[in-house]
XYZ file of N, CA, C and O in Angstrom:
768
model
N 98.321 77.635 97.781
C 97.902 78.562 97.197
C 97.145 79.255 98.100
O 96.456 79.726 98.752
N 97.246 81.160 97.508
C 96.693 82.234 98.320
C 95.329 81.860 98.551
O 94.586 81.343 97.785
N 94.372 82.336 99.505
C 93.205 82.152 99.829
C 92.605 83.344 100.366
O 92.986 84.511 100.969
N 91.212 83.584 100.172
C 90.389 84.853 100.427
C 90.139 84.251 101.894
O 88.751 83.591 101.742
N 90.526 84.626 103.206
C 90.030 84.485 104.443
C 88.593 84.871 105.021
O 88.107 84.222 105.385
N 88.309 86.434 104.577
C 87.093 86.831 104.836
C 86.996 87.856 104.293
O 87.908 88.185 103.639
N 85.587 88.513 103.832
C 85.466 89.451 102.924
C 84.117 90.193 103.811
O 83.245 89.832 104.475
N 84.367 91.350 103.609
C 84.036 92.793 104.505
C 83.410 93.908 103.347
O 84.414 93.992 102.768
N 82.409 94.378 103.864
C 81.738 95.605 103.322
C 81.013 96.509 104.433
O 81.353 96.060 105.644
N 80.957 97.770 104.216
C 81.138 98.620 105.354
C 80.008 99.959 104.788
O 79.727 99.857 103.531
N 79.025 100.623 105.753
C 78.311 101.501 105.399
C 78.923 103.104 106.136
O 79.639 102.536 106.690
N 78.843 103.865 104.844
C 79.667 105.100 105.372
C 78.554 105.827 106.474
O 77.257 105.748 106.739
N 79.082 106.083 107.569
C 78.363 106.229 108.814
C 79.147 107.739 109.597
O 80.680 107.744 109.616
N 78.855 108.420 110.242
C 79.192 109.443 111.291
C 80.049 108.710 112.232
O 79.334 108.449 113.032
N 81.343 109.168 112.731
C 81.635 108.765 114.130
C 82.756 110.133 114.394
O 83.253 110.894 113.946
N 82.826 109.719 115.939
C 83.133 110.735 116.588
C 85.032 110.646 116.754
O 85.037 109.810 116.890
N 85.489 111.706 116.133
C 87.347 111.549 116.050
C 87.475 112.921 116.570
O 87.649 113.809 116.048
N 88.152 112.651 117.771
C 88.559 113.695 118.710
C 87.630 115.013 118.604
O 86.551 114.220 119.559
N 87.006 115.422 118.389
C 86.202 116.735 119.028
C 84.981 117.281 117.716
O 84.584 118.076 117.771
N 85.482 116.766 116.312
C 84.450 116.628 115.302
C 83.851 115.047 115.155
O 84.421 114.341 115.395
N 82.731 115.138 114.130
C 82.116 114.223 113.663
C 82.809 114.536 111.963
O 82.893 115.448 111.769
N 83.081 113.349 111.830
C 83.631 112.975 110.359
C 82.535 111.404 109.866
O 82.319 110.792 110.624
N 82.642 111.545 108.278
C 81.824 110.519 107.567
C 83.165 109.592 107.623
O 84.019 109.805 106.449
N 83.121 108.139 107.488
C 84.025 107.281 107.410
C 83.248 106.185 107.018
O 82.041 105.439 107.420
N 83.778 104.753 106.556
C 83.231 103.362 105.892
C 84.330 102.488 106.523
O 84.374 101.473 105.988
N 85.039 103.020 106.905
C 86.469 102.026 107.491
C 86.139 101.221 108.425
O 86.856 99.774 108.453
N 85.007 101.332 108.823
C 84.324 99.727 109.728
C 83.676 98.733 108.990
O 82.561 98.910 108.485
N 84.477 97.578 108.369
C 83.996 96.736 107.459
C 83.708 95.485 108.565
O 84.083 95.361 109.253
N 82.307 95.059 108.001
C 82.110 93.784 108.553
C 82.139 92.821 107.676
O 81.045 92.988 106.784
N 82.426 91.411 108.209
C 82.081 90.640 107.155
C 80.844 89.581 106.729
O 79.679 90.184 107.323
N 81.012 89.701 105.951
C 79.728 89.324 104.898
C 79.846 87.407 104.473
O 80.681 87.007 104.066
N 78.608 86.944 105.166
C 78.405 85.750 104.741
C 78.104 85.441 103.361
O 76.876 86.012 102.700
N 78.238 83.996 102.378
C 78.016 83.696 101.135
C 78.811 84.636 100.113
O 79.435 85.482 100.512
N 78.091 84.127 99.017
C 78.797 84.798 97.801
C 78.022 86.069 97.613
O 77.182 86.721 98.066
N 79.122 87.405 97.333
C 78.920 88.698 96.936
C 79.501 89.133 95.861
O 80.292 88.632 95.331
N 78.718 90.066 94.984
C 79.017 90.285 93.542
C 80.026 91.311 93.970
O 79.989 92.087 94.678
N 80.717 91.529 92.713
C 81.843 92.104 92.507
C 81.751 93.080 91.419
O 81.835 92.267 90.218
N 81.807 94.023 91.222
C 81.193 94.994 90.056
C 82.487 95.953 89.831
O 83.415 96.340 90.758
N 82.518 97.004 88.809
C 83.615 97.830 88.609
C 84.114 98.429 89.757
O 85.056 98.905 89.579
N 83.028 98.820 90.688
C 83.238 99.837 91.355
C 83.433 99.896 93.119
O 83.407 100.288 93.800
N 83.646 97.953 92.776
C 83.973 97.819 94.322
C 82.393 96.319 94.444
O 82.014 95.981 93.779
N 82.439 95.871 96.001
C 81.771 94.849 96.067
C 80.207 95.416 96.253
O 80.191 96.311 96.979
N 79.246 94.206 96.013
C 78.212 95.076 96.195
C 77.680 95.438 97.767
O 78.370 94.667 98.575
N 77.381 96.368 98.136
C 76.671 96.916 99.513
C 78.062 97.968 100.266
O 77.976 97.870 101.592
N 79.181 97.666 99.398
C 80.106 98.630 100.262
C 79.866 99.890 99.955
O 79.865 100.386 98.700
N 80.572 101.096 100.944
C 80.487 102.304 100.808
C 81.959 102.828 100.851
O 82.769 102.321 101.782
N 82.328 103.766 100.374
C 83.458 104.741 100.679
C 83.066 106.137 100.805
O 82.150 106.798 100.412
N 83.486 106.890 102.113
C 82.961 108.013 102.640
C 84.016 109.321 101.974
O 83.635 110.276 101.226
N 85.044 109.048 101.693
C 86.058 109.999 100.930
C 86.533 109.676 99.673
O 87.700 109.168 99.641
N 85.688 109.637 98.285
C 85.972 109.181 97.247
C 87.229 110.112 96.499
O 88.137 109.537 95.759
N 87.948 110.893 97.490
C 89.334 111.344 96.593
C 90.650 110.574 97.380
O 91.607 110.434 96.459
N 90.319 109.483 98.140
C 91.194 109.067 98.637
C 91.221 107.507 98.991
O 91.840 106.573 98.840
N 89.265 107.176 98.381
C 89.016 105.927 98.531
C 88.103 105.570 97.126
O 87.506 106.304 96.799
N 88.236 104.291 96.982
C 86.983 104.042 95.959
C 87.275 104.205 94.802
O 88.644 104.793 94.527
N 86.519 104.311 93.806
C 86.806 104.627 92.188
C 87.146 103.034 91.509
O 87.380 102.170 92.400
N 87.687 103.512 90.315
C 87.879 102.486 89.522
C 89.380 101.472 90.030
O 89.605 100.840 89.757
N 90.169 102.707 89.789
C 91.438 102.058 90.652
C 91.461 101.519 92.189
O 92.504 100.890 92.413
N 90.586 102.011 92.646
C 90.709 101.584 94.322
C 89.344 101.029 94.936
O 88.521 101.222 95.542
N 89.091 100.442 93.826
C 87.725 99.695 94.253
C 87.710 98.613 95.523
O 86.823 98.463 96.158
N 88.585 97.770 95.510
C 88.415 96.907 96.543
C 90.173 96.714 97.386
O 90.693 97.368 96.454
N 89.653 96.531 98.456
C 91.146 97.072 99.599
C 91.623 95.678 100.044
O 90.570 95.013 100.562
N 92.580 95.133 100.058
C 92.938 93.618 100.204
C 94.231 93.915 101.042
O 94.812 95.011 101.281
N 93.909 93.281 102.299
C 94.979 93.393 103.138
C 95.229 91.725 103.604
O 94.978 90.666 103.868
N 96.434 91.689 103.976
C 97.225 90.341 104.744
C 97.436 90.138 105.719
O 97.139 90.936 106.537
N 96.211 88.871 105.868
C 96.239 88.228 107.437
C 97.325 88.342 108.251
O 97.116 88.426 109.617
N 98.553 88.088 107.640
C 99.847 87.842 108.426
C 100.340 89.012 109.158
O 100.871 88.462 110.166
N 99.413 90.222 109.124
C 99.868 91.232 109.733
C 99.327 91.215 111.268
O 99.486 92.452 111.693
N 98.089 90.807 110.960
C 97.173 90.899 112.459
C 97.865 90.427 113.731
O 97.378 91.775 114.232
N 98.853 89.891 113.536
C 99.774 89.464 114.956
C 100.119 90.941 115.306
O 100.242 91.377 116.423
N 101.063 91.903 114.371
C 101.632 92.851 114.567
C 100.767 94.182 115.326
O 100.987 94.772 116.195
N 99.899 94.272 114.400
C 98.284 94.952 115.058
C 97.866 95.035 116.081
O 97.734 95.444 116.829
N 97.811 93.564 116.566
C 97.376 93.032 117.884
C 98.500 93.195 119.187
O 98.432 94.142 120.071
N 99.728 93.241 118.690
C 100.756 93.964 119.634
C 100.991 95.290 119.917
O 101.087 95.782 120.805
N 100.897 96.337 118.731
C 100.821 97.161 118.693
C 99.701 97.742 119.362
O 99.822 99.018 120.575
N 98.450 97.259 119.738
C 97.428 97.887 120.123
C 97.694 97.542 121.594
O 97.505 98.228 122.939
N 98.439 96.490 122.006
C 98.546 96.305 123.376
C 99.631 96.935 124.000
O 99.452 97.815 125.102
N 100.700 97.247 123.061
C 101.820 98.231 123.411
C 100.978 99.801 123.703
O 101.834 100.171 124.812
N 100.056 99.912 122.937
C 99.514 101.473 123.453
C 98.225 101.331 124.563
O 97.733 102.185 124.772
N 98.250 100.116 125.046
C 97.306 99.734 126.376
C 95.949 99.584 125.890
O 95.050 99.693 126.744
N 95.789 98.670 124.727
C 94.428 98.647 124.009
C 94.247 97.209 124.392
O 93.171 96.648 123.656
N 95.008 96.285 124.467
C 95.215 94.772 124.528
C 93.801 94.521 125.218
O 92.781 93.662 124.781
N 93.352 95.043 126.297
C 92.089 94.305 126.767
C 90.977 94.668 126.667
O 89.859 94.104 126.567
N 90.954 96.065 125.446
C 89.323 96.232 124.986
C 89.030 95.059 124.106
O 87.984 95.248 124.119
N 90.056 94.876 123.076
C 89.050 94.023 122.023
C 90.484 93.317 121.583
O 91.544 93.555 120.407
N 91.019 92.291 122.106
C 91.822 91.351 121.848
C 92.057 90.745 120.415
O 92.868 90.330 120.082
N 90.669 90.470 120.116
C 90.250 89.698 118.973
C 91.011 90.531 117.771
O 91.513 89.716 116.820
N 90.513 91.862 117.508
C 90.876 92.314 116.169
C 90.308 91.444 114.686
O 90.858 91.271 114.127
N 88.541 91.704 114.843
C 88.322 90.788 113.793
C 88.740 91.199 112.354
O 89.115 92.486 111.842
N 88.404 90.426 111.569
C 88.733 90.888 109.647
C 88.258 91.728 110.024
O 86.958 91.916 110.191
N 88.729 92.689 108.999
C 88.057 94.053 108.498
C 88.380 95.077 109.286
O 88.085 96.000 109.128
N 89.000 94.658 110.768
C 89.478 95.948 111.374
C 90.333 97.061 110.755
O 90.383 98.050 111.756
N 91.076 96.978 109.653
C 92.092 97.681 109.436
C 91.069 98.547 107.967
O 92.055 99.135 107.433
N 89.873 98.098 107.993
C 89.304 98.750 107.109
C 89.088 97.930 105.385
O 88.975 98.627 104.555
N 90.033 96.662 105.635
C 89.785 95.659 104.064
C 88.664 95.180 103.840
O 87.960 95.096 104.404
N 88.430 95.162 102.334
C 87.474 94.485 102.087
C 87.518 93.083 101.637
O 86.979 92.209 102.266
N 89.104 92.605 101.822
C 89.370 91.288 101.801
C 90.647 90.815 102.378
O 91.647 91.531 102.235
N 90.446 90.176 103.167
C 91.406 89.850 104.442
C 91.812 88.139 103.618
O 91.596 87.441 103.620
N 93.335 88.363 102.774
C 93.992 87.482 102.201
C 94.918 86.751 103.363
O 95.734 87.275 104.207
N 95.224 85.368 103.068
C 96.197 84.498 103.518
C 97.585 84.443 102.304
O 96.885 83.949 101.602
N 98.538 84.187 102.562
C 99.890 83.999 101.556
C 99.741 84.577 100.571
O 100.763 84.343 99.695
N 99.930 85.711 100.836
C 100.310 87.212 100.041
C 100.541 88.445 100.681
O 99.578 88.988 100.947
N 101.939 88.616 100.584
C 102.178 89.860 101.526
C 102.329 90.883 99.898
O 102.846 90.400 99.182
N 102.739 92.067 100.924
C 102.799 93.218 99.830
C 104.192 92.872 99.274
O 104.453 93.474 97.882
N 105.179 92.250 99.695
C 106.900 92.028 98.868
C 106.339 91.038 97.746
O 107.534 90.946 97.367
N 104.991 90.446 97.581
C 105.088 89.691 96.599
C 104.029 90.202 95.670
O 103.658 89.421 94.452
N 103.682 91.190 95.554
C 103.181 92.148 94.447
C 103.516 93.150 93.910
O 104.043 94.172 94.500
N 103.006 93.418 92.782
C 103.849 94.515 91.990
C 102.255 95.093 91.705
O 101.249 94.259 90.834
N 102.453 96.605 91.143
C 101.260 97.177 90.362
C 101.407 96.376 88.594
O 102.153 95.786 88.064
N 99.613 95.591 88.412
C 99.423 95.046 87.489
C 99.466 93.687 88.033
O 98.775 93.153 86.827
N 99.777 93.100 88.551
C 99.365 92.180 88.774
C 98.002 91.588 89.061
O 97.450 92.354 89.666
N 97.679 90.153 88.277
C 96.265 90.277 89.156
C 96.024 89.109 89.736
O 96.309 88.029 89.515
N 95.039 89.139 90.625
C 94.454 88.342 91.768
C 93.073 87.431 90.984
O 92.334 87.958 90.788
N 93.818 86.284 90.607
C 92.879 85.274 89.554
C 91.867 84.505 90.649
O 92.533 83.168 91.069
N 90.434 84.820 90.230
C 89.870 83.928 91.515
C 88.983 82.997 90.579
O 88.883 83.446 89.181
N 88.454 82.357 90.683
C 87.516 81.321 89.981
C 86.815 81.864 89.372
O 86.084 82.350 88.046
N 85.969 83.067 90.178
C 84.747 83.616 89.252
C 84.832 85.240 88.997
O 84.013 86.320 88.926
N 86.324 85.851 89.501
C 86.491 87.299 88.962
C 87.700 87.676 89.098
O 88.838 86.674 89.490
N 88.312 88.303 88.879
C 89.648 88.873 88.894
C 89.955 90.392 88.668
O 89.472 91.362 88.251
N 90.548 90.607 90.018
C 91.067 91.755 90.740
C 92.463 92.385 89.946
O 93.489 91.227 90.335
N 92.927 93.628 89.495
C 94.214 93.921 89.597
C 94.796 94.711 90.415
O 94.163 95.560 90.826
N 95.937 94.773 90.981
C 96.765 95.599 91.772
C 96.941 96.746 91.283
O 97.664 96.796 89.837
N 96.832 97.775 92.030
C 96.927 99.340 91.299
C 97.847 100.294 92.236
O 98.647 100.883 91.656
N 97.505 100.150 93.559
C 98.713 100.650 94.423
C 98.674 100.487 95.604
O 97.575 99.676 96.312
N 99.492 100.861 96.712
C 99.639 100.497 98.411
C 98.355 101.422 98.537
O 98.126 102.886 98.495
N 97.845 100.800 100.245
C 97.010 101.959 100.720
C 97.765 103.160 101.433
O 98.745 102.516 102.035
N 97.092 103.989 101.566
C 98.160 105.000 102.417
C 96.811 105.269 103.760
O 95.997 105.637 103.318
N 97.687 105.226 104.676
C 96.723 105.638 106.259
C 96.479 106.562 106.350
O 97.010 107.821 105.663
N 95.406 107.589 107.226
C 95.200 108.386 107.526
C 94.592 108.514 108.645
O 94.782 107.229 109.550
N 94.382 109.779 109.119
C 93.753 109.941 110.773
C 92.720 108.962 111.039
O 92.513 108.730 112.249
N 92.042 108.940 110.229
C 90.809 107.350 110.398
C 90.971 106.206 110.988
O 90.499 105.541 111.380
N 92.160 106.051 110.120
C 92.617 104.649 110.376
C 93.487 104.921 112.111
O 93.503 103.929 112.638
N 94.163 105.946 112.432
C 94.292 105.932 113.615
C 93.479 105.925 114.664
O 93.316 105.041 115.507
N 91.904 106.434 114.267
C 90.783 106.268 114.875
C 90.362 104.985 115.359
O 90.299 104.366 116.126
N 90.381 104.218 113.716
C 89.751 102.849 113.571
C 90.786 102.211 114.535
O 89.962 101.073 115.720
N 92.017 102.209 115.122
C 92.975 101.384 115.629
C 93.004 101.544 117.349
O 93.046 100.759 117.925
N 92.536 102.937 117.397
C 92.358 103.324 118.816
C 93.761 104.086 119.445
O 93.936 104.525 120.381
N 94.749 104.226 118.479
C 95.953 105.006 118.918
C 96.458 105.841 117.996
O 96.243 105.506 116.567
N 97.107 107.341 118.554
C 97.457 107.877 117.365
C 98.502 107.932 116.289
O 98.841 108.837 115.281
N 99.170 106.747 116.714
C 100.377 106.543 116.024
C 100.584 105.678 115.027
O 101.127 104.603 114.328
N 99.188 105.320 114.985
C 98.992 103.899 113.925
C 99.134 103.954 112.748
O 99.960 102.958 111.729
N 98.981 104.952 112.081
C 99.658 105.253 110.697
C 101.186 105.287 110.815
O 101.789 104.957 109.588
N 101.967 106.054 111.606
C 103.409 106.199 111.499
C 103.597 104.787 111.517
O 104.777 104.482 110.557
N 103.063 103.751 112.167
C 103.902 102.510 112.353
C 103.422 101.887 110.721
O 104.198 101.102 110.767
N 102.405 101.949 110.112
C 102.027 101.557 108.864
C 102.946 101.946 108.198
O 103.695 101.116 107.046
N 103.694 103.200 108.283
C 104.354 103.816 107.193
C 105.633 103.086 107.598
O 106.606 102.571 106.320
N 106.268 102.997 108.572
C 107.453 102.466 109.212
C 107.777 100.998 108.952
O 108.889 100.743 108.414
N 106.945 100.374 108.989
C 106.849 98.662 108.523
C 106.197 98.402 107.723
O 106.405 97.375 107.237
N 105.797 99.215 106.791
C 105.132 98.916 105.004
C 104.138 98.046 105.231
O 103.382 96.986 104.124
N 103.584 97.443 105.985
C 101.945 96.761 106.314
C 101.111 97.642 106.062
O 100.025 98.067 106.693
N 100.762 97.900 104.592
C 99.859 98.761 104.239
C 98.751 97.932 103.416
O 97.715 98.428 103.010
N 98.708 96.869 102.530
C 97.933 96.642 101.807
C 98.018 96.995 100.370
O 98.628 97.731 100.007
N 97.006 96.753 99.540
C 97.112 96.950 98.072
C 95.604 97.350 97.811
O 94.905 96.584 98.354
N 95.088 98.257 97.096
C 94.061 98.396 96.112
C 94.073 97.761 95.189
O 95.014 97.182 94.477
N 93.166 97.228 94.811
C 92.296 96.599 93.375
C 91.666 97.008 92.624
O 90.571 97.618 93.078
N 91.536 97.290 91.266
C 90.722 97.664 90.179
C 89.845 95.912 89.977
O 90.330 94.771 90.081
N 88.877 96.105 89.507
C 87.974 95.255 89.217
C 88.404 94.887 87.614
O 87.815 95.511 86.476
N 89.175 93.728 87.325
C 89.507 93.766 86.224
C 88.280 92.815 85.461
O 88.004 92.900 84.095
N 87.853 91.784 86.367
C 86.515 90.779 85.468
C 85.635 90.928 86.749
O 85.641 90.194 87.413
N 84.620 91.600 86.531
C 83.254 91.369 87.331
C 83.003 90.039 87.602
O 83.273 89.218 86.861
N 82.464 89.714 88.876
C 81.794 88.106 88.977
C 81.472 88.060 90.824
O 80.382 89.027 91.066
N 81.666 87.407 91.037
C 81.470 87.193 92.693
C 82.706 86.393 93.469
O 83.626 85.930 93.130
N 82.695 86.747 94.493
C 83.875 86.332 95.761
C 82.706 85.947 96.646
O 81.343 85.877 97.647
N 83.528 84.851 97.756
C 83.116 84.314 99.265
C 84.277 84.091 99.563
O 85.316 83.673 99.165
N 84.051 84.541 101.113
C 85.392 83.668 101.906
C 85.631 82.717 101.835
O 84.670 81.547 101.666
N 86.721 81.988 101.688
C 87.093 80.642 101.491
C 87.839 80.413 99.958
O 88.821 79.250 99.730
N 87.814 81.159 99.043
C 87.842 81.267 97.916
C 89.122 81.185 97.759
O 90.081 82.061 98.519
N 89.946 80.379 96.861
C 91.490 80.464 96.459
C 91.841 81.568 95.451
O 90.591 81.333 94.356
N 92.931 81.751 95.136
C 93.111 82.084 94.163
C 94.687 82.171 93.477
O 95.710 82.040 94.374
N 94.796 82.510 92.199
C 96.236 82.709 91.692
C 96.764 83.994 91.633
O 96.278 84.727 90.941
N 97.988 84.240 91.620
C 98.554 85.643 91.652
C 99.108 85.356 89.987
O 99.952 84.867 89.866
N 98.537 86.322 89.149
C 99.184 86.388 87.748
C 100.076 87.095 87.616
O 99.764 88.762 88.066
N 101.116 87.244 87.282
C 102.343 88.112 87.117
C 101.950 89.032 85.705
O 101.619 88.762 84.974
N 101.970 90.720 86.556
C 101.956 91.348 85.320
C 103.385 92.269 84.804
O 104.096 91.190 84.831
N 103.658 93.017 84.523
C 104.711 93.992 84.161
C 105.511 93.734 84.808
O 106.771 93.590 84.932
N 105.413 93.833 86.383
C 106.538 93.660 87.299
C 107.609 94.887 86.903
O 108.829 94.492 87.602
N 107.052 95.968 87.066
C 108.166 97.374 87.040
C 108.053 98.187 88.363
O 108.892 98.353 88.641
N 106.782 97.773 89.190
C 106.830 98.790 90.485
C 106.342 97.981 91.379
O 105.144 97.567 91.250
N 107.063 97.211 92.642
C 106.617 96.700 93.422
C 106.035 97.440 94.384
O 105.857 98.840 94.684
N 104.771 96.828 95.176
C 103.836 97.592 96.013
C 104.695 98.153 97.309
O 104.795 99.562 97.564
N 105.746 97.466 98.009
C 106.665 98.303 98.837
C 107.499 99.410 98.361
O 107.274 100.605 99.053
N 107.839 99.238 97.207
C 108.421 100.768 96.555
C 107.752 101.867 96.400
O 107.934 102.678 96.694
N 106.411 101.608 95.862
C 105.502 102.308 95.571
C 105.095 102.974 96.887
O 105.078 104.393 97.249
N 105.117 102.144 98.034
C 104.404 102.884 99.180
C 105.864 103.636 99.814
O 105.294 104.785 100.252
N 107.028 103.177 99.757
C 108.051 104.277 100.018
C 108.189 105.284 99.590
O 108.334 106.492 100.057
N 108.232 105.185 98.366
C 107.693 106.813 97.383
C 106.780 107.879 97.994
O 106.947 108.812 98.285
N 105.905 107.108 98.766
C 104.472 107.815 99.457
C 104.713 107.965 100.998
O 103.881 109.020 101.353
N 105.799 107.505 101.605
C 105.324 107.441 102.815
C 105.882 108.532 103.409
O 105.608 108.842 105.026
N 106.837 109.401 102.952
C 107.458 110.516 103.399
C 106.161 111.390 104.503
O 106.526 111.513 105.348
N 104.828 111.699 104.115
C 104.071 112.623 104.582
C 103.576 111.814 105.824
O 102.979 112.405 106.947
N 103.741 110.615 105.851
C 102.849 109.592 106.734
C 104.130 109.459 108.241
O 103.795 109.414 109.203
N 105.345 110.474 107.768
C 106.350 109.787 109.067
C 106.589 110.834 109.835
O 107.554 110.961 110.514
N 105.880 112.184 109.560
C 106.370 113.330 110.027
C 105.436 113.136 111.699
O 104.783 112.269 112.142
């Protein structure tokens, strides 16, 4: 059964990217204990740019933990391996670090049914320049686009609570559009 390995939230803060300061909440930190899940996301979590993150359809961002070895290797290949080999959960900006559920097994409309809440899959995450900065190298977004390791956004179907270690069941939706297909349809702009 798939499981929630870690739960993260973050506050919006100004960080320097290249020669300017930008507001971002991509730096998520693990939360201990049970956390409230509300229609607009997790208690204590913020998004800096509501035109691309947050809102009812992008309230929570989930990411497969199975992709972390790929990113550790990509960082090492970019010369960053010795800086932070650990790459802790939340490093990709995700709220939920999941085990046992890849993008290839998820369709828009599927529901992650937890014991105390339900989250509906809405769309893949699209990487941006802030993702490059968080990963520490300029072609991270392009790698995400090429490999399809994007994770997916969730809407809160049934509010409640979550805690690291919770297991969940994937309840099939209409199964008309898969996350990989939707991501491929959007990836052209990321491959330039």
